[in-house]
PDB file of N, CA and C in Angstrom:
ATOM      1  N   MET A   5      12.785  -9.626  -7.140  1.00  0.00           N
ATOM      2  CA  MET A   5      11.606  -9.102  -7.828  1.00  0.00           C
ATOM      3  C   MET A   5      11.887  -7.692  -8.321  1.00  0.00           C
ATOM      4  N   ASN A   6      11.262  -7.357  -9.448  1.00  0.00           N
ATOM      5  CA  ASN A   6      11.431  -5.990  -9.921  1.00  0.00           C
ATOM      6  C   ASN A   6      10.338  -5.096  -9.346  1.00  0.00           C
ATOM      7  N   VAL A   7      10.569  -3.807  -9.419  1.00  0.00           N
ATOM      8  CA  VAL A   7       9.698  -2.833  -8.757  1.00  0.00           C
ATOM      9  C   VAL A   7       8.284  -2.868  -9.323  1.00  0.00           C
ATOM     10  N   SER A   8       8.137  -2.909 -10.635  1.00  0.00           N
ATOM     11  CA  SER A   8       6.785  -2.886 -11.202  1.00  0.00           C
ATOM     12  C   SER A   8       5.997  -4.141 -10.824  1.00  0.00           C
ATOM     13  N   HIS A   9       6.671  -5.269 -10.701  1.00  0.00           N
ATOM     14  CA  HIS A   9       5.987  -6.492 -10.258  1.00  0.00           C
ATOM     15  C   HIS A   9       5.526  -6.337  -8.810  1.00  0.00           C
ATOM     16  N   GLU A  10       6.376  -5.789  -7.953  1.00  0.00           N
ATOM     17  CA  GLU A  10       5.998  -5.578  -6.551  1.00  0.00           C
ATOM     18  C   GLU A  10       4.852  -4.579  -6.436  1.00  0.00           C
ATOM     19  N   VAL A  11       4.854  -3.532  -7.259  1.00  0.00           N
ATOM     20  CA  VAL A  11       3.767  -2.550  -7.242  1.00  0.00           C
ATOM     21  C   VAL A  11       2.454  -3.226  -7.646  1.00  0.00           C
ATOM     22  N   ASN A  12       2.507  -4.096  -8.646  1.00  0.00           N
ATOM     23  CA  ASN A  12       1.303  -4.832  -9.057  1.00  0.00           C
ATOM     24  C   ASN A  12       0.792  -5.730  -7.928  1.00  0.00           C
ATOM     25  N   LEU A  13       1.695  -6.386  -7.224  1.00  0.00           N
ATOM     26  CA  LEU A  13       1.306  -7.211  -6.076  1.00  0.00           C
ATOM     27  C   LEU A  13       0.686  -6.340  -4.979  1.00  0.00           C
ATOM     28  N   LEU A  14       1.247  -5.153  -4.782  1.00  0.00           N
ATOM     29  CA  LEU A  14       0.717  -4.228  -3.781  1.00  0.00           C
ATOM     30  C   LEU A  14      -0.716  -3.825  -4.124  1.00  0.00           C
ATOM     31  N   VAL A  15      -0.973  -3.541  -5.384  1.00  0.00           N
ATOM     32  CA  VAL A  15      -2.333  -3.189  -5.831  1.00  0.00           C
ATOM     33  C   VAL A  15      -3.297  -4.327  -5.498  1.00  0.00           C
ATOM     34  N   GLU A  16      -2.897  -5.561  -5.775  1.00  0.00           N
ATOM     35  CA  GLU A  16      -3.747  -6.723  -5.471  1.00  0.00           C
ATOM     36  C   GLU A  16      -4.038  -6.828  -3.982  1.00  0.00           C
ATOM     37  N   GLU A  17      -3.029  -6.588  -3.152  1.00  0.00           N
ATOM     38  CA  GLU A  17      -3.205  -6.687  -1.703  1.00  0.00           C
ATOM     39  C   GLU A  17      -4.084  -5.558  -1.163  1.00  0.00           C
ATOM     40  N   ILE A  18      -3.953  -4.363  -1.715  1.00  0.00           N
ATOM     41  CA  ILE A  18      -4.814  -3.250  -1.301  1.00  0.00           C
ATOM     42  C   ILE A  18      -6.259  -3.554  -1.677  1.00  0.00           C
ATOM     43  N   GLN A  19      -6.465  -4.137  -2.858  1.00  0.00           N
ATOM     44  CA  GLN A  19      -7.823  -4.515  -3.269  1.00  0.00           C
ATOM     45  C   GLN A  19      -8.382  -5.605  -2.357  1.00  0.00           C
ATOM     46  N   ARG A  20      -7.541  -6.530  -1.931  1.00  0.00           N
ATOM     47  CA  ARG A  20      -7.975  -7.632  -1.068  1.00  0.00           C
ATOM     48  C   ARG A  20      -8.340  -7.134   0.333  1.00  0.00           C
ATOM     49  N   LEU A  21      -7.515  -6.253   0.887  1.00  0.00           N
ATOM     50  CA  LEU A  21      -7.684  -5.823   2.276  1.00  0.00           C
ATOM     51  C   LEU A  21      -8.505  -4.543   2.439  1.00  0.00           C
ATOM     52  N   GLY A  22      -8.604  -3.761   1.378  1.00  0.00           N
ATOM     53  CA  GLY A  22      -9.222  -2.449   1.480  1.00  0.00           C
ATOM     54  C   GLY A  22     -10.718  -2.446   1.249  1.00  0.00           C
ATOM     55  N   SER A  23     -11.270  -1.258   1.304  1.00  0.00           N
ATOM     56  CA  SER A  23     -12.691  -1.057   1.025  1.00  0.00           C
ATOM     57  C   SER A  23     -12.844   0.267   0.289  1.00  0.00           C
ATOM     58  N   LYS A  24     -13.992   0.450  -0.338  1.00  0.00           N
ATOM     59  CA  LYS A  24     -14.244   1.677  -1.103  1.00  0.00           C
ATOM     60  C   LYS A  24     -14.493   2.835  -0.137  1.00  0.00           C
ATOM     61  N   ASN A  25     -13.882   3.981  -0.435  1.00  0.00           N
ATOM     62  CA  ASN A  25     -14.128   5.169   0.382  1.00  0.00           C
ATOM     63  C   ASN A  25     -15.282   5.971  -0.233  1.00  0.00           C
ATOM     64  N   ALA A  26     -15.562   7.150   0.304  1.00  0.00           N
ATOM     65  CA  ALA A  26     -16.685   7.972  -0.159  1.00  0.00           C
ATOM     66  C   ALA A  26     -16.537   8.373  -1.626  1.00  0.00           C
ATOM     67  N   ASP A  27     -15.297   8.459  -2.107  1.00  0.00           N
ATOM     68  CA  ASP A  27     -15.053   8.841  -3.502  1.00  0.00           C
ATOM     69  C   ASP A  27     -15.053   7.645  -4.452  1.00  0.00           C
ATOM     70  N   GLY A  28     -15.316   6.447  -3.915  1.00  0.00           N
ATOM     71  CA  GLY A  28     -15.330   5.250  -4.757  1.00  0.00           C
ATOM     72  C   GLY A  28     -13.959   4.648  -4.997  1.00  0.00           C
ATOM     73  N   GLN A  29     -12.941   5.173  -4.309  1.00  0.00           N
ATOM     74  CA  GLN A  29     -11.586   4.634  -4.450  1.00  0.00           C
ATOM     75  C   GLN A  29     -11.344   3.603  -3.349  1.00  0.00           C
ATOM     76  N   THR A  30     -10.537   2.607  -3.664  1.00  0.00           N
ATOM     77  CA  THR A  30     -10.192   1.596  -2.669  1.00  0.00           C
ATOM     78  C   THR A  30      -9.107   2.152  -1.759  1.00  0.00           C
ATOM     79  N   SER A  31      -9.304   1.993  -0.447  1.00  0.00           N
ATOM     80  CA  SER A  31      -8.281   2.445   0.497  1.00  0.00           C
ATOM     81  C   SER A  31      -8.141   1.430   1.623  1.00  0.00           C
ATOM     82  N   VAL A  32      -6.974   1.444   2.231  1.00  0.00           N
ATOM     83  CA  VAL A  32      -6.674   0.555   3.352  1.00  0.00           C
ATOM     84  C   VAL A  32      -5.772   1.311   4.319  1.00  0.00           C
ATOM     85  N   LYS A  33      -5.916   1.050   5.585  1.00  0.00           N
ATOM     86  CA  LYS A  33      -5.046   1.667   6.594  1.00  0.00           C
ATOM     87  C   LYS A  33      -3.663   1.017   6.523  1.00  0.00           C
ATOM     88  N   PHE A  34      -2.618   1.808   6.715  1.00  0.00           N
ATOM     89  CA  PHE A  34      -1.259   1.299   6.688  1.00  0.00           C
ATOM     90  C   PHE A  34      -1.065   0.166   7.691  1.00  0.00           C
ATOM     91  N   GLY A  35      -1.627   0.306   8.873  1.00  0.00           N
ATOM     92  CA  GLY A  35      -1.477  -0.719   9.905  1.00  0.00           C
ATOM     93  C   GLY A  35      -2.053  -2.058   9.493  1.00  0.00           C
ATOM     94  N   VAL A  36      -3.186  -2.021   8.790  1.00  0.00           N
ATOM     95  CA  VAL A  36      -3.812  -3.262   8.300  1.00  0.00           C
ATOM     96  C   VAL A  36      -2.886  -3.942   7.296  1.00  0.00           C
ATOM     97  N   LEU A  37      -2.362  -3.153   6.369  1.00  0.00           N
ATOM     98  CA  LEU A  37      -1.463  -3.680   5.343  1.00  0.00           C
ATOM     99  C   LEU A  37      -0.173  -4.206   5.978  1.00  0.00           C
ATOM    100  N   PHE A  38       0.405  -3.426   6.886  1.00  0.00           N
ATOM    101  CA  PHE A  38       1.685  -3.777   7.501  1.00  0.00           C
ATOM    102  C   PHE A  38       1.582  -5.038   8.357  1.00  0.00           C
ATOM    103  N   ASN A  39       0.462  -5.211   9.053  1.00  0.00           N
ATOM    104  CA  ASN A  39       0.309  -6.330   9.986  1.00  0.00           C
ATOM    105  C   ASN A  39      -0.294  -7.582   9.355  1.00  0.00           C
ATOM    106  N   ASP A  40      -0.611  -7.534   8.066  1.00  0.00           N
ATOM    107  CA  ASP A  40      -1.175  -8.693   7.381  1.00  0.00           C
ATOM    108  C   ASP A  40      -0.075  -9.729   7.117  1.00  0.00           C
ATOM    109  N   ASP A  41      -0.332 -10.970   7.498  1.00  0.00           N
ATOM    110  CA  ASP A  41       0.676 -12.032   7.331  1.00  0.00           C
ATOM    111  C   ASP A  41       1.055 -12.250   5.872  1.00  0.00           C
ATOM    112  N   ARG A  42       0.064 -12.245   4.998  1.00  0.00           N
ATOM    113  CA  ARG A  42       0.347 -12.474   3.577  1.00  0.00           C
ATOM    114  C   ARG A  42       1.255 -11.372   3.019  1.00  0.00           C
ATOM    115  N   CYS A  43       0.971 -10.123   3.386  1.00  0.00           N
ATOM    116  CA  CYS A  43       1.817  -9.009   2.930  1.00  0.00           C
ATOM    117  C   CYS A  43       3.232  -9.126   3.496  1.00  0.00           C
ATOM    118  N   ALA A  44       3.329  -9.550   4.740  1.00  0.00           N
ATOM    119  CA  ALA A  44       4.650  -9.718   5.361  1.00  0.00           C
ATOM    120  C   ALA A  44       5.479 -10.750   4.604  1.00  0.00           C
ATOM    121  N   ASN A  45       4.824 -11.778   4.073  1.00  0.00           N
ATOM    122  CA  ASN A  45       5.531 -12.810   3.317  1.00  0.00           C
ATOM    123  C   ASN A  45       5.885 -12.364   1.906  1.00  0.00           C
ATOM    124  N   ILE A  46       5.087 -11.478   1.330  1.00  0.00           N
ATOM    125  CA  ILE A  46       5.316 -11.034  -0.055  1.00  0.00           C
ATOM    126  C   ILE A  46       6.383  -9.945  -0.124  1.00  0.00           C
ATOM    127  N   PHE A  47       6.254  -8.952   0.744  1.00  0.00           N
ATOM    128  CA  PHE A  47       7.085  -7.746   0.630  1.00  0.00           C
ATOM    129  C   PHE A  47       8.210  -7.743   1.650  1.00  0.00           C
ATOM    130  N   GLU A  48       9.436  -7.758   1.146  1.00  0.00           N
ATOM    131  CA  GLU A  48      10.591  -7.658   2.038  1.00  0.00           C
ATOM    132  C   GLU A  48      10.713  -6.234   2.571  1.00  0.00           C
ATOM    133  N   ALA A  49      10.355  -5.274   1.737  1.00  0.00           N
ATOM    134  CA  ALA A  49      10.452  -3.861   2.122  1.00  0.00           C
ATOM    135  C   ALA A  49       9.165  -3.153   1.726  1.00  0.00           C
ATOM    136  N   LEU A  50       8.124  -3.347   2.530  1.00  0.00           N
ATOM    137  CA  LEU A  50       6.811  -2.782   2.218  1.00  0.00           C
ATOM    138  C   LEU A  50       6.875  -1.266   2.066  1.00  0.00           C
ATOM    139  N   VAL A  51       7.587  -0.602   2.954  1.00  0.00           N
ATOM    140  CA  VAL A  51       7.663   0.859   2.906  1.00  0.00           C
ATOM    141  C   VAL A  51       8.312   1.319   1.597  1.00  0.00           C
ATOM    142  N   GLY A  52       9.331   0.614   1.151  1.00  0.00           N
ATOM    143  CA  GLY A  52       9.981   0.945  -0.115  1.00  0.00           C
ATOM    144  C   GLY A  52       9.049   0.733  -1.295  1.00  0.00           C
ATOM    145  N   THR A  53       8.264  -0.333  -1.260  1.00  0.00           N
ATOM    146  CA  THR A  53       7.294  -0.603  -2.320  1.00  0.00           C
ATOM    147  C   THR A  53       6.218   0.480  -2.330  1.00  0.00           C
ATOM    148  N   LEU A  54       5.773   0.902  -1.146  1.00  0.00           N
ATOM    149  CA  LEU A  54       4.779   1.982  -1.057  1.00  0.00           C
ATOM    150  C   LEU A  54       5.323   3.281  -1.652  1.00  0.00           C
ATOM    151  N   LYS A  55       6.574   3.602  -1.333  1.00  0.00           N
ATOM    152  CA  LYS A  55       7.185   4.820  -1.886  1.00  0.00           C
ATOM    153  C   LYS A  55       7.284   4.746  -3.401  1.00  0.00           C
ATOM    154  N   ALA A  56       7.668   3.586  -3.938  1.00  0.00           N
ATOM    155  CA  ALA A  56       7.779   3.413  -5.385  1.00  0.00           C
ATOM    156  C   ALA A  56       6.411   3.546  -6.055  1.00  0.00           C
ATOM    157  N   ALA A  57       5.386   2.954  -5.434  1.00  0.00           N
ATOM    158  CA  ALA A  57       4.023   3.025  -5.990  1.00  0.00           C
ATOM    159  C   ALA A  57       3.503   4.457  -5.952  1.00  0.00           C
ATOM    160  N   LYS A  58       3.838   5.189  -4.902  1.00  0.00           N
ATOM    161  CA  LYS A  58       3.411   6.593  -4.806  1.00  0.00           C
ATOM    162  C   LYS A  58       4.104   7.426  -5.881  1.00  0.00           C
ATOM    163  N   LYS A  59       5.381   7.156  -6.089  1.00  0.00           N
ATOM    164  CA  LYS A  59       6.143   7.882  -7.111  1.00  0.00           C
ATOM    165  C   LYS A  59       5.563   7.643  -8.505  1.00  0.00           C
ATOM    166  N   LYS A  60       5.057   6.420  -8.738  1.00  0.00           N
ATOM    167  CA  LYS A  60       4.444   6.067 -10.030  1.00  0.00           C
ATOM    168  C   LYS A  60       2.981   6.515 -10.109  1.00  0.00           C
ATOM    169  N   LYS A  61       2.489   7.161  -9.031  1.00  0.00           N
ATOM    170  CA  LYS A  61       1.113   7.658  -8.946  1.00  0.00           C
ATOM    171  C   LYS A  61       0.070   6.543  -9.021  1.00  0.00           C
ATOM    172  N   VAL A  62       0.426   5.376  -8.477  1.00  0.00           N
ATOM    173  CA  VAL A  62      -0.503   4.250  -8.397  1.00  0.00           C
ATOM    174  C   VAL A  62      -1.315   4.341  -7.108  1.00  0.00           C
ATOM    175  N   ILE A  63      -0.666   4.853  -6.051  1.00  0.00           N
ATOM    176  CA  ILE A  63      -1.322   5.040  -4.756  1.00  0.00           C
ATOM    177  C   ILE A  63      -1.023   6.446  -4.256  1.00  0.00           C
ATOM    178  N   ASP A  64      -1.731   6.834  -3.206  1.00  0.00           N
ATOM    179  CA  ASP A  64      -1.426   8.098  -2.543  1.00  0.00           C
ATOM    180  C   ASP A  64      -1.618   7.918  -1.046  1.00  0.00           C
ATOM    181  N   PHE A  65      -0.817   8.606  -0.276  1.00  0.00           N
ATOM    182  CA  PHE A  65      -0.971   8.645   1.179  1.00  0.00           C
ATOM    183  C   PHE A  65      -0.352   9.938   1.663  1.00  0.00           C
ATOM    184  N   GLN A  66      -0.780  10.368   2.855  1.00  0.00           N
ATOM    185  CA  GLN A  66      -0.300  11.610   3.420  1.00  0.00           C
ATOM    186  C   GLN A  66       1.117  11.426   3.946  1.00  0.00           C
ATOM    187  N   GLY A  67       1.999  12.348   3.612  1.00  0.00           N
ATOM    188  CA  GLY A  67       3.380  12.292   4.072  1.00  0.00           C
ATOM    189  C   GLY A  67       4.291  11.604   3.075  1.00  0.00           C
ATOM    190  N   GLU A  68       5.565  11.527   3.445  1.00  0.00           N
ATOM    191  CA  GLU A  68       6.572  10.922   2.574  1.00  0.00           C
ATOM    192  C   GLU A  68       6.877   9.483   2.953  1.00  0.00           C
ATOM    193  N   LEU A  69       6.850   9.204   4.257  1.00  0.00           N
ATOM    194  CA  LEU A  69       7.286   7.915   4.758  1.00  0.00           C
ATOM    195  C   LEU A  69       6.315   7.432   5.819  1.00  0.00           C
ATOM    196  N   LEU A  70       5.976   6.154   5.791  1.00  0.00           N
ATOM    197  CA  LEU A  70       5.065   5.577   6.781  1.00  0.00           C
ATOM    198  C   LEU A  70       5.839   4.652   7.710  1.00  0.00           C
ATOM    199  N   LEU A  71       5.611   4.801   9.004  1.00  0.00           N
ATOM    200  CA  LEU A  71       6.284   3.982  10.007  1.00  0.00           C
ATOM    201  C   LEU A  71       5.256   3.222  10.826  1.00  0.00           C
ATOM    202  N   GLN A  72       5.570   1.974  11.138  1.00  0.00           N
ATOM    203  CA  GLN A  72       4.666   1.141  11.933  1.00  0.00           C
ATOM    204  C   GLN A  72       4.399   1.802  13.276  1.00  0.00           C
ATOM    205  N   GLY A  73       3.162   1.722  13.717  1.00  0.00           N
ATOM    206  CA  GLY A  73       2.769   2.311  14.993  1.00  0.00           C
ATOM    207  C   GLY A  73       2.369   3.764  14.841  1.00  0.00           C
ATOM    208  N   VAL A  74       3.308   4.596  14.413  1.00  0.00           N
ATOM    209  CA  VAL A  74       3.059   6.034  14.269  1.00  0.00           C
ATOM    210  C   VAL A  74       2.009   6.321  13.204  1.00  0.00           C
ATOM    211  N   HIS A  75       2.070   5.608  12.089  1.00  0.00           N
ATOM    212  CA  HIS A  75       1.205   5.890  10.941  1.00  0.00           C
ATOM    213  C   HIS A  75       0.195   4.779  10.650  1.00  0.00           C
ATOM    214  N   ASP A  76      -0.134   3.960  11.638  1.00  0.00           N
ATOM    215  CA  ASP A  76      -1.051   2.838  11.416  1.00  0.00           C
ATOM    216  C   ASP A  76      -2.427   3.267  10.898  1.00  0.00           C
ATOM    217  N   ASN A  77      -2.866   4.483  11.230  1.00  0.00           N
ATOM    218  CA  ASN A  77      -4.192   4.943  10.807  1.00  0.00           C
ATOM    219  C   ASN A  77      -4.182   5.782   9.539  1.00  0.00           C
ATOM    220  N   VAL A  78      -3.053   5.858   8.860  1.00  0.00           N
ATOM    221  CA  VAL A  78      -2.956   6.611   7.609  1.00  0.00           C
ATOM    222  C   VAL A  78      -3.585   5.783   6.484  1.00  0.00           C
ATOM    223  N   ASP A  79      -4.466   6.433   5.716  1.00  0.00           N
ATOM    224  CA  ASP A  79      -5.104   5.764   4.574  1.00  0.00           C
ATOM    225  C   ASP A  79      -4.158   5.710   3.387  1.00  0.00           C
ATOM    226  N   ILE A  80      -4.066   4.533   2.792  1.00  0.00           N
ATOM    227  CA  ILE A  80      -3.364   4.354   1.522  1.00  0.00           C
ATOM    228  C   ILE A  80      -4.450   4.212   0.478  1.00  0.00           C
ATOM    229  N   ILE A  81      -4.497   5.143  -0.468  1.00  0.00           N
ATOM    230  CA  ILE A  81      -5.574   5.200  -1.451  1.00  0.00           C
ATOM    231  C   ILE A  81      -5.065   4.713  -2.798  1.00  0.00           C
ATOM    232  N   LEU A  82      -5.808   3.799  -3.384  1.00  0.00           N
ATOM    233  CA  LEU A  82      -5.467   3.252  -4.696  1.00  0.00           C
ATOM    234  C   LEU A  82      -5.985   4.213  -5.763  1.00  0.00           C
ATOM    235  N   LEU A  83      -5.085   4.769  -6.571  1.00  0.00           N
ATOM    236  CA  LEU A  83      -5.467   5.714  -7.614  1.00  0.00           C
ATOM    237  C   LEU A  83      -5.751   5.014  -8.933  1.00  0.00           C
ATOM    238  N   GLN A  84      -5.128   3.864  -9.140  1.00  0.00           N
ATOM    239  CA  GLN A  84      -5.314   3.091 -10.379  1.00  0.00           C
ATOM    240  C   GLN A  84      -5.766   1.685  -9.985  1.00  0.00           C
ATOM    241  N   GLU A  85      -6.979   1.337 -10.384  1.00  0.00           N
ATOM    242  CA  GLU A  85      -7.506   0.000 -10.036  1.00  0.00           C
ATOM    243  C   GLU A  85      -6.841  -1.008 -10.899  1.00  0.00           C
TER     244      GLU A  85
END
C-alpha cells in the first residue's frame, strides 16, 4: 500500500472509533486505535502511518512517537475531515 492510501484509511478509522471534542474535531485515544482488531488487520505499521499523517498535517498528537501502553491515553486529533 502507498502512504496516502494508508493515511486515508487512518482517517476513516479515526472517524469510526473517535468522537467530537470540545472544538468540534474528531479525536480518538491512541490505545483505542492501537487495540482495535480492524485497525490491527489494516495497518502493518500503525505508528509509521500516524507519523506520516502527522507530517502531512492530517492529524495531530502530542510528542513525536506513540508507544503502546505508555501513550494509550494520548489524543489523536483529526485536522482534516
